[in-house]
Coordinates of C-alpha atoms in Angstrom, one line a residue:
Chain A
X1 CA 27.3 27.7 30.3
X2 CA 26.9 28.2 26.5
X3 CA 28.3 31.2 24.7
X4 CA 24.9 32.8 24.3
X5 CA 24.0 32.5 28.0
X6 CA 27.5 33.6 29.0
X7 CA 27.1 36.8 26.9
X8 CA 23.6 37.3 28.5
X9 CA 25.1 36.9 32.0
X10 CA 27.9 39.4 31.2
X11 CA 25.4 41.9 29.8
X12 CA 23.4 41.6 33.0
X13 CA 26.5 42.0 35.1
X14 CA 27.6 45.2 33.4
X15 CA 24.2 46.7 33.3
X16 CA 23.7 46.0 37.0
X17 CA 27.0 47.7 37.8
X18 CA 25.9 50.8 35.9
X19 CA 22.6 50.6 37.8
X20 CA 24.4 50.4 41.1
X21 CA 26.4 53.5 40.2
X22 CA 23.3 55.5 39.4
X23 CA 21.2 54.2 42.3
X24 CA 23.2 56.0 45.1
X25 CA 23.7 59.7 44.6
X26 CA 23.4 62.0 47.6
X27 CA 23.1 60.2 50.9
X28 CA 22.9 62.2 54.2
X29 CA 25.7 61.2 56.6
X30 CA 23.1 59.8 59.0
X31 CA 22.3 57.0 56.5
X32 CA 25.8 56.0 55.6
X33 CA 26.0 53.2 58.1
X34 CA 22.5 51.8 57.7
X35 CA 22.9 52.0 53.9
X36 CA 26.2 50.1 54.1
X37 CA 24.6 47.5 56.4
X38 CA 21.6 47.1 54.2
X39 CA 23.6 46.7 51.1
X40 CA 25.8 44.2 52.9
X41 CA 22.7 42.2 53.8
X42 CA 21.6 42.2 50.1
X43 CA 25.1 40.9 49.1
X44 CA 24.2 37.9 51.3
X45 CA 22.2 36.7 48.2
X46 CA 25.0 34.2 47.9
X47 CA 22.8 32.2 50.3
X48 CA 21.0 31.0 47.1
X49 CA 24.2 29.6 45.8
X50 CA 24.9 27.9 49.2
X51 CA 21.4 26.4 49.2
X52 CA 21.7 24.9 45.7
X53 CA 25.2 23.5 46.4
X54 CA 24.2 22.1 49.8
X55 CA 21.5 20.2 48.1
X56 CA 23.4 18.9 45.1
X57 CA 26.5 18.0 47.2
X58 CA 24.5 16.1 49.8
X59 CA 22.4 14.4 47.1
X60 CA 25.2 12.5 45.5
X61 CA 25.4 9.7 48.0
X62 CA 28.2 10.0 50.5
X63 CA 28.8 13.7 51.4
X64 CA 32.5 14.7 51.2
X65 CA 34.3 17.9 51.9
X66 CA 32.4 19.7 49.2
X67 CA 29.1 19.1 51.0
X68 CA 30.3 20.4 54.3
X69 CA 31.9 23.4 52.7
X70 CA 28.5 24.3 51.1
X71 CA 26.7 23.7 54.4
X72 CA 29.1 25.9 56.2
X73 CA 28.6 28.5 53.5
X74 CA 24.9 28.2 54.0
X75 CA 25.2 29.0 57.7
X76 CA 27.5 32.0 57.2
X77 CA 25.4 33.4 54.4
X78 CA 22.2 33.1 56.6
X79 CA 24.0 34.9 59.4
X80 CA 24.9 37.6 57.0
X81 CA 21.4 38.0 55.6
X82 CA 19.3 37.7 58.8
X83 CA 21.8 39.6 61.0
X84 CA 22.3 42.2 58.3
X85 CA 18.6 43.1 57.9
X86 CA 17.9 42.9 61.6
X87 CA 20.8 45.3 62.4
X88 CA 19.8 47.7 59.7
X89 CA 16.3 47.7 61.0
X90 CA 17.4 48.4 64.5
X91 CA 19.5 51.4 63.4
X92 CA 16.8 52.8 61.2
X93 CA 14.2 52.5 63.9
X94 CA 16.3 54.5 66.1
X95 CA 16.9 57.2 63.6
X96 CA 13.5 57.4 61.9
X97 CA 11.4 56.4 64.9
X98 CA 12.4 59.5 66.8
X99 CA 11.8 61.7 63.9
X100 CA 8.2 60.5 63.5
X101 CA 7.6 61.3 67.1
X102 CA 8.4 65.0 66.8
Chain B
X1 CA 5.7 23.4 34.9
X2 CA 8.6 24.8 33.0
X3 CA 11.5 25.4 35.4
X4 CA 12.1 28.7 33.8
X5 CA 8.9 30.0 35.4
X6 CA 10.8 30.1 38.7
X7 CA 13.1 32.7 37.2
X8 CA 10.1 35.1 37.4
X9 CA 10.4 34.8 41.2
X10 CA 14.1 35.7 40.9
X11 CA 13.2 38.6 38.7
X12 CA 10.8 40.0 41.3
X13 CA 13.4 39.5 44.0
X14 CA 15.9 41.5 41.9
X15 CA 13.4 44.3 41.5
X16 CA 12.8 44.3 45.2
X17 CA 16.6 44.6 45.8
X18 CA 16.9 47.5 43.4
X19 CA 14.0 49.4 44.9
X20 CA 15.2 48.5 48.4
X21 CA 18.7 49.9 47.8
X22 CA 17.2 53.0 46.2
X23 CA 14.9 53.7 49.2
X24 CA 17.7 53.0 51.7
X25 CA 19.4 56.2 50.5
X26 CA 16.6 58.6 51.6
X27 CA 15.8 59.2 55.3
X28 CA 12.0 58.9 55.0
X29 CA 12.0 55.8 52.9
X30 CA 14.9 53.9 54.4
X31 CA 12.9 51.6 56.7
X32 CA 10.7 50.6 53.7
X33 CA 13.9 50.0 51.7
X34 CA 15.3 47.6 54.2
X35 CA 11.9 45.8 54.3
X36 CA 12.0 45.4 50.5
X37 CA 15.5 44.0 50.6
X38 CA 14.5 41.5 53.3
X39 CA 11.4 40.5 51.3
X40 CA 13.4 40.1 48.1
X41 CA 15.8 37.8 50.0
X42 CA 13.0 35.8 51.5
X43 CA 11.5 35.4 48.0
X44 CA 14.8 34.3 46.5
X45 CA 15.3 31.7 49.2
X46 CA 11.8 30.3 48.9
X47 CA 12.0 30.1 45.1
X48 CA 15.3 28.3 45.4
X49 CA 14.0 25.8 47.9
X50 CA 10.8 25.3 46.0
X51 CA 12.5 24.2 42.8
X52 CA 14.9 21.8 44.6
X53 CA 14.8 18.2 44.0
X54 CA 15.4 16.5 47.4
X55 CA 16.9 13.1 46.6
X56 CA 16.7 12.0 50.2
X57 CA 14.4 13.6 52.7
X58 CA 17.3 14.2 55.1
X59 CA 18.5 16.8 52.8
X60 CA 15.5 19.0 53.5
X61 CA 16.1 18.7 57.2
X62 CA 19.7 19.5 56.8
X63 CA 19.1 22.6 54.7
X64 CA 16.3 23.8 57.0
X65 CA 18.6 23.2 59.9
X66 CA 21.4 25.3 58.3
X67 CA 19.0 28.1 57.6
X68 CA 17.7 27.9 61.2
X69 CA 21.1 27.8 62.8
X70 CA 22.4 30.7 60.7
X71 CA 19.3 32.7 61.1
X72 CA 19.2 32.3 64.9
X73 CA 22.9 33.2 65.3
X74 CA 22.5 36.2 63.0
X75 CA 19.4 37.4 64.8
X76 CA 20.8 37.0 68.3
X77 CA 24.0 38.8 67.3
X78 CA 21.9 41.6 65.7
X79 CA 19.7 42.2 68.7
X80 CA 22.3 41.8 71.4
X81 CA 24.9 44.1 69.9
X82 CA 25.4 47.4 71.6
X83 CA 24.8 50.5 69.4
X84 CA 28.5 51.3 69.9
X85 CA 29.5 48.0 68.5
X86 CA 27.5 48.5 65.4
X87 CA 30.4 49.3 63.0
X88 CA 32.2 46.1 64.1
X89 CA 29.1 44.1 63.6
X90 CA 28.7 45.4 60.1
X91 CA 32.3 44.5 59.4
X92 CA 31.9 41.0 60.8
X93 CA 28.7 40.3 58.8
X94 CA 30.4 41.5 55.7
X95 CA 33.3 39.1 56.3
X96 CA 30.8 36.3 56.7
X97 CA 29.1 37.2 53.4
X98 CA 32.5 37.2 51.6
X99 CA 33.5 33.9 53.1
X100 CA 30.1 32.3 52.1
X101 CA 30.7 33.2 48.5
X102 CA 34.3 31.9 48.6
X103 CA 33.1 28.7 50.3
X104 CA 30.5 28.1 47.6
X105 CA 33.2 28.5 45.0
X106 CA 35.5 26.0 46.9
X107 CA 32.6 23.6 47.3
X108 CA 32.1 23.6 43.5
X109 CA 35.8 22.8 42.9
X110 CA 35.9 20.0 45.5
X111 CA 32.6 18.5 44.2
X112 CA 34.1 18.4 40.7
X113 CA 37.3 16.8 42.0
X114 CA 35.4 14.2 44.1
X115 CA 33.2 13.2 41.2
X116 CA 36.1 13.6 38.7
X117 CA 33.9 15.3 36.2
X118 CA 35.1 18.6 34.7
X119 CA 33.5 20.8 32.2
X120 CA 35.2 21.5 28.9
X121 CA 36.2 24.4 26.7
X122 CA 34.3 27.6 27.3
X123 CA 32.3 26.2 30.3
X124 CA 35.6 25.2 32.0
X125 CA 37.0 28.7 31.5
X126 CA 33.9 30.5 32.7
X127 CA 33.5 28.3 35.7
X128 CA 37.2 28.3 36.8
X129 CA 37.7 32.0 36.3
X130 CA 34.6 32.7 38.3
X131 CA 35.7 30.3 41.0
X132 CA 39.1 31.8 41.1
X133 CA 37.9 35.4 41.3
X134 CA 35.2 34.5 43.8
X135 CA 37.8 32.9 46.0
X136 CA 40.2 35.8 45.7
X137 CA 37.6 38.4 46.5
X138 CA 35.7 36.4 49.1
X139 CA 38.7 35.3 51.2
X140 CA 40.2 38.8 51.0
X141 CA 36.9 40.2 52.2
X142 CA 36.9 37.7 55.2
X143 CA 40.4 38.4 56.5
X144 CA 40.2 42.1 55.7
X145 CA 36.9 42.5 57.5
X146 CA 38.1 40.6 60.5
X147 CA 41.2 42.8 60.8
X148 CA 39.1 45.9 60.2
X149 CA 36.7 44.8 63.0
X150 CA 39.7 44.4 65.4
X151 CA 41.0 47.7 64.3
X152 CA 37.6 49.3 65.1
X153 CA 37.8 47.8 68.5
X154 CA 41.4 49.0 68.9
X155 CA 42.7 45.6 69.8
X156 CA 41.8 42.0 70.7
X157 CA 41.8 40.0 73.9
X158 CA 43.6 36.7 73.7
X159 CA 44.0 34.5 76.8
X160 CA 43.4 37.4 79.1
X161 CA 45.9 39.7 77.5
X162 CA 45.0 42.7 75.5
X163 CA 46.8 43.1 72.2
X164 CA 46.6 46.4 70.3
X165 CA 45.8 46.0 66.6
X166 CA 49.0 47.0 64.8
X167 CA 49.2 49.5 61.9
X168 CA 52.2 48.8 59.8
X169 CA 52.9 49.4 56.2
X170 CA 56.2 50.5 54.7
X171 CA 56.1 51.7 51.1
X172 CA 57.4 48.5 49.7
X173 CA 54.4 46.6 51.0
X174 CA 52.4 47.9 48.0
X175 CA 54.8 46.0 45.7
X176 CA 54.4 42.8 47.8
X177 CA 50.6 43.2 47.4
X178 CA 51.1 43.6 43.6
X179 CA 53.2 40.4 43.5
X180 CA 50.6 38.5 45.5
X181 CA 47.9 39.5 43.1
X182 CA 50.0 38.5 40.1
X183 CA 50.7 35.1 41.6
X184 CA 47.0 34.5 42.4
X185 CA 46.1 35.3 38.8
X186 CA 48.8 32.9 37.6
X187 CA 47.4 30.3 39.9
X188 CA 43.9 30.8 38.5
X189 CA 45.4 30.3 35.0
X190 CA 47.2 27.1 36.1
X191 CA 44.1 25.7 37.8
X192 CA 42.3 26.0 34.4
X193 CA 45.1 24.1 32.7
X194 CA 44.9 21.3 35.3
X195 CA 41.4 21.5 36.8
X196 CA 41.8 18.2 38.8
X197 CA 44.7 19.6 40.9
X198 CA 43.4 20.9 44.2
X199 CA 46.8 22.3 45.3
X200 CA 46.2 25.4 43.0
X201 CA 42.9 26.1 44.6
X202 CA 44.3 25.8 48.1
X203 CA 47.2 28.1 47.1
X204 CA 44.7 30.7 45.9
X205 CA 42.8 30.5 49.2
X206 CA 45.9 30.9 51.3
X207 CA 47.3 33.8 49.3
X208 CA 44.0 35.6 49.1
X209 CA 43.6 35.4 52.9
X210 CA 47.1 36.9 53.4
X211 CA 46.4 39.5 50.8
X212 CA 43.3 40.7 52.7
X213 CA 45.4 41.2 55.8
X214 CA 48.2 43.0 54.0
X215 CA 45.5 45.2 52.4
X216 CA 44.1 46.4 55.7
X217 CA 47.2 46.3 57.9
X218 CA 48.7 49.7 56.8
X219 CA 45.4 51.6 57.1
X220 CA 44.8 53.5 60.3
X221 CA 41.8 53.2 62.5
X222 CA 40.4 56.6 61.4
X223 CA 40.0 55.3 57.9
X224 CA 38.3 52.0 58.9
X225 CA 34.8 53.2 57.9
X226 CA 36.0 53.7 54.3
X227 CA 37.7 50.3 54.3
X228 CA 34.6 48.5 55.6
X229 CA 32.6 50.2 53.0
X230 CA 35.0 49.1 50.3
X231 CA 35.1 45.6 51.6
X232 CA 31.3 45.6 51.5
X233 CA 31.5 46.5 47.8
X234 CA 34.0 43.6 47.4
X235 CA 31.7 41.1 49.0
X236 CA 29.0 42.1 46.5
X237 CA 31.4 41.4 43.7
X238 CA 32.2 38.0 45.2
X239 CA 28.5 37.2 45.2
X240 CA 28.2 38.2 41.5
X241 CA 31.1 35.9 40.6
X242 CA 29.3 33.1 42.5
X243 CA 26.4 33.9 40.3
X244 CA 28.5 33.2 37.2
X245 CA 29.4 29.8 38.7
X246 CA 25.8 28.7 39.2
X247 CA 24.5 30.7 36.2
X248 CA 22.0 32.5 38.4
X249 CA 20.9 36.0 37.4
X250 CA 19.7 37.2 40.8
X251 CA 23.1 36.7 42.3
X252 CA 24.7 38.5 39.4
X253 CA 22.3 41.5 39.6
X254 CA 22.3 41.9 43.4
X255 CA 26.0 41.3 43.7
X256 CA 27.2 43.6 41.1
X257 CA 24.7 46.3 42.0
X258 CA 25.8 46.2 45.7
X259 CA 29.4 46.2 44.4
X260 CA 28.9 49.4 42.4
X261 CA 26.7 51.1 45.0
X262 CA 29.2 50.3 47.7
X263 CA 32.0 51.9 45.6
X264 CA 29.9 55.1 45.3
X265 CA 29.2 55.1 49.0
X266 CA 32.9 54.6 49.7
X267 CA 33.6 57.7 47.6
X268 CA 30.9 59.7 49.4
X269 CA 32.5 58.8 52.7
X270 CA 36.0 59.7 51.4
X271 CA 34.7 63.1 50.3
X272 CA 33.2 63.7 53.7
X273 CA 36.7 63.3 55.1
X274 CA 38.2 65.2 52.2
X275 CA 40.4 62.3 51.3
X276 CA 41.2 60.5 48.1
X277 CA 40.4 56.8 48.0
X278 CA 43.8 56.0 46.6
X279 CA 45.5 57.8 49.4
X280 CA 43.5 55.9 52.0
X281 CA 44.4 52.6 50.5
X282 CA 48.0 53.0 49.6
X283 CA 49.4 55.8 51.8
X284 CA 49.7 55.0 55.4
X285 CA 47.9 57.5 57.6
X286 CA 47.2 57.8 61.2
X287 CA 47.9 55.5 64.1
X288 CA 51.4 54.6 62.9
X289 CA 53.7 57.0 64.6
X290 CA 52.1 58.7 67.5
X291 CA 53.7 61.9 68.5
X292 CA 54.9 62.2 72.0
X293 CA 53.0 64.8 73.9
X294 CA 55.3 67.2 75.7
X295 CA 53.1 70.2 76.5
X296 CA 50.9 70.3 79.5
X297 CA 47.6 71.8 80.4
X298 CA 45.9 72.2 83.8
X299 CA 42.6 70.4 83.9
X300 CA 39.5 72.0 85.2
X301 CA 36.8 70.4 87.4
X302 CA 33.1 69.9 86.8
X303 CA 32.1 72.6 89.2
X304 CA 34.1 75.2 87.3
X305 CA 32.5 74.2 84.1
X306 CA 29.0 74.2 85.6
X307 CA 29.6 77.8 86.7
X308 CA 30.7 78.8 83.3
X309 CA 27.6 77.1 81.8
X310 CA 25.2 78.9 84.2
X311 CA 23.2 81.5 82.4
X312 CA 24.6 81.1 78.9
X313 CA 22.3 81.4 75.9
X314 CA 23.8 79.1 73.4
X315 CA 25.6 75.8 73.7
X316 CA 26.9 73.4 71.1
X317 CA 27.7 69.8 72.0
X318 CA 30.2 68.1 69.7
X319 CA 30.3 64.3 70.4
X320 CA 33.0 61.9 69.2
X321 CA 34.1 58.4 69.6
X322 CA 34.8 58.9 73.3
X323 CA 31.1 59.3 73.9
X324 CA 30.5 56.0 72.2
X325 CA 33.1 54.3 74.3
X326 CA 32.0 55.5 77.6
X327 CA 28.3 55.2 76.7
X328 CA 27.5 58.6 78.1
X329 CA 24.9 59.8 75.6
X330 CA 22.2 59.7 78.3
X331 CA 24.3 61.9 80.6
X332 CA 24.9 64.3 77.7
X333 CA 21.2 64.5 77.1
X334 CA 20.5 65.1 80.8
X335 CA 23.1 67.9 80.8
X336 CA 21.4 69.4 77.7
X337 CA 18.0 69.2 79.4
X338 CA 19.3 71.1 82.4
X339 CA 20.7 73.9 80.2
X340 CA 17.5 74.1 78.3
X341 CA 15.5 74.4 81.5
X342 CA 17.6 77.5 82.2
X343 CA 16.6 78.9 78.8
X344 CA 19.8 78.0 76.9
X345 CA 19.6 76.9 73.3
X346 CA 21.4 73.5 72.9
X347 CA 22.4 72.0 69.6
X348 CA 24.5 69.1 68.7
X349 CA 27.3 69.5 66.0
X350 CA 27.7 66.2 64.1
X351 CA 30.9 65.8 62.1
X352 CA 30.3 63.5 59.2
X353 CA 33.0 61.1 60.4
X354 CA 32.6 61.4 64.1
X355 CA 33.0 58.1 65.8
X356 CA 34.1 55.1 63.9
X357 CA 31.4 55.1 61.3
X358 CA 29.4 57.8 59.6
X359 CA 26.1 58.3 61.4
X360 CA 27.5 56.7 64.6
X361 CA 26.7 59.7 66.7
X362 CA 23.2 60.1 65.3
X363 CA 22.4 56.6 66.3
X364 CA 23.7 57.0 69.8
X365 CA 22.0 60.3 70.5
X366 CA 18.8 59.0 69.0
X367 CA 19.0 56.2 71.6
X368 CA 19.2 58.8 74.3
X369 CA 16.0 60.4 72.9
X370 CA 17.7 63.5 71.6
X371 CA 15.2 65.0 69.0
X372 CA 16.4 64.6 65.5
X373 CA 16.2 68.3 64.6
X374 CA 18.8 69.2 67.2
X375 CA 21.5 67.2 65.4
X376 CA 23.0 69.7 63.1
X377 CA 25.4 68.7 60.3
X378 CA 28.9 70.2 60.2
X379 CA 28.5 72.9 57.6
X380 CA 25.3 74.3 59.2
X381 CA 26.7 74.3 62.7
X382 CA 29.9 76.0 61.6
X383 CA 28.0 79.1 60.5
X384 CA 26.5 79.4 64.0
X385 CA 29.7 78.7 65.9
X386 CA 30.6 82.4 66.2
X387 CA 27.5 83.1 68.4
X388 CA 28.1 80.1 70.6
X389 CA 28.9 80.7 74.2
X390 CA 30.1 77.3 75.2
X391 CA 31.1 74.4 73.0
X392 CA 31.3 71.1 74.8
X393 CA 33.4 68.5 73.0
X394 CA 32.7 65.0 74.3
X395 CA 35.4 62.6 73.4
X396 CA 36.3 64.0 70.0
X397 CA 39.7 65.2 68.9
X398 CA 40.7 65.1 65.2
X399 CA 37.3 66.3 64.1
X400 CA 37.8 69.6 65.9
X401 CA 41.5 69.9 65.5
X402 CA 42.4 73.4 64.0
X403 CA 45.5 71.8 62.5
X404 CA 43.3 70.5 59.7
X405 CA 43.0 74.1 58.5
X406 CA 46.7 74.3 57.8
X407 CA 48.1 72.7 54.7
X408 CA 50.4 70.3 56.4
X409 CA 50.2 67.0 58.2
X410 CA 47.9 64.1 57.8
X411 CA 44.8 66.1 58.8
X412 CA 45.5 68.8 56.1
X413 CA 42.3 69.9 54.4
X414 CA 39.9 67.7 56.4
X415 CA 36.8 69.7 57.2
X416 CA 36.4 70.3 60.9
X417 CA 33.8 71.7 63.3
X418 CA 35.2 75.1 64.3
X419 CA 34.7 74.8 68.0
X420 CA 37.5 77.2 68.5
X421 CA 35.2 80.0 67.3
X422 CA 33.1 79.5 70.4
X423 CA 33.7 81.8 73.5
X424 CA 34.6 78.9 75.7
X425 CA 35.5 75.4 74.7
X426 CA 35.1 72.5 77.2
X427 CA 36.8 69.3 76.2
X428 CA 35.9 66.1 78.0
X429 CA 38.7 63.7 77.3
X430 CA 40.8 61.2 79.1
X431 CA 44.2 62.8 78.4
X432 CA 46.0 65.1 76.2
X433 CA 47.0 62.2 73.9
X434 CA 46.7 62.5 70.2
X435 CA 43.7 61.2 68.2
X436 CA 43.6 58.6 65.5
X437 CA 45.4 60.8 63.0
X438 CA 48.4 61.0 65.4
X439 CA 48.4 64.9 65.4
X440 CA 48.7 67.0 68.5
X441 CA 45.8 69.3 69.0
X442 CA 46.6 73.0 69.6
X443 CA 43.1 73.6 70.8
X444 CA 43.9 71.9 74.2
X445 CA 46.4 74.6 75.1
X446 CA 44.3 77.7 74.2
X447 CA 43.4 80.0 77.0
X448 CA 39.7 79.7 76.4
X449 CA 39.8 75.9 76.5
X450 CA 38.9 74.0 79.6
X451 CA 39.9 70.4 79.8
X452 CA 37.8 67.9 81.8
X453 CA 40.2 65.0 82.2
X454 CA 38.4 61.7 82.8
X455 CA 36.1 59.1 81.5
X456 CA 33.2 60.6 79.6
X457 CA 30.4 59.0 81.6
X458 CA 32.0 59.9 85.0
X459 CA 32.7 63.5 83.9
X460 CA 29.3 64.1 82.4
X461 CA 27.6 62.6 85.5
X462 CA 29.6 64.9 87.8
X463 CA 28.9 67.9 85.5
X464 CA 25.1 67.1 85.7
X465 CA 25.2 66.9 89.5
X466 CA 27.3 70.1 89.7
X467 CA 24.7 71.9 87.5
X468 CA 21.9 70.7 89.9
X469 CA 23.8 72.0 92.9
X470 CA 24.2 75.5 91.6

């Protein structure tokens, strides 16, 4: 990573932190758990890193421990992502679904 | 095509994450928010795979297989979990996310060591600091979340024996945590000096795992929601550090945004419990030294309670973790229906931290088809408590403990639902034992309190049949 792109990445990092602080303000207690669960699923974005590394590590001929670590990471991250969104959806359906029916 | 074009896909994914997180905070838009998040994730995955150069065709099969296995496991876990097990499931998923980030970091180090190619100068510093921090936060999140999950369950079953999750943390443990952190930072520094030595990396991994356990060990079960929320924030940060390793903006944006938003949510939860985050993390509270109960109270039986409830005009039901454990929300609903059929007004008083996770009760009652508008938040129900004839507390304790109004003890200052203002209080509870905070409850011994000792489901079922027999 060159200096310029590093500074770019740090800029994005810091701005995104401020964005995160501003994004969540008043949340009703009902939504605490679904919000936590949804945010958790988004943090499963690390699946992108796992994908890239699974590919490069297996590409270099004989896969060693690095490749299997990346592959394991891929599975865990996918569980996090798919499970996270599915669970959030289930919770929200229960909360919001009833309200719509009133 | 210029590979940079793919970055537009990542940009759109980032926007979807931002909008998704924003919408998740409002009741009406929350389902859309979740959908946006999922779409963003799908887009990010598709873009990543689309720009991959598969050297051998097997790679594609392998990666597709990994996605399929993970997706299937995650989906099955998500649809099979009971609503009561939701908090534990969130904690577990969170731990997996943290571990995935940490594993990606470890994979990068081992790949470099296997190929014996290391970056130099600035690149080395950036990569190795990011790897070290990602490992620290990621492994901590994994072990911390696993322990938090067991604490939410109250224990773990190993080889047929039930072990209670311990809560232990003398004051000096905080210094030990500090030392661990310093050693890990030193190890990260040393790994930069000698990037080919994998011992340092393994050292970081082991110490981070232990640190995660030490971090959660002293914190009582009542504070677990806050801890899970904080760990959720940490797993976001771990993903952001992973973004620095692979120089990928979508990871940095989504990760740090979730990290910051998670911190705010943690704070909101702390406020609902009237606690300071620092106190939660570094002062042991609840669960550690349970008081021995010496006073006694004669229990009532369901028939008695049914007679009291006959002909009343206003009833407030206050559910707690006990309702979740015994799965009696349907019986509670049935009971409420009977009261309403007799012309009684029934409302549910929901304490912000009832159960083991905020919103826990709303989810359970929604499952039993209780209309949303009957679930009243704490402040609103408290103003009506004075005109309430009967307050029925189902498996709650600390959230209705008048001791919180005094200025002493672990519960001091926590807002409670003032059920003691009701004419009669009925408590459905297994025993007189203390709640998670470890504080005896004076309410049990009041003259206008009736105790229904027993499992929530059994008691509510009997109460319903007694009501029908009247």
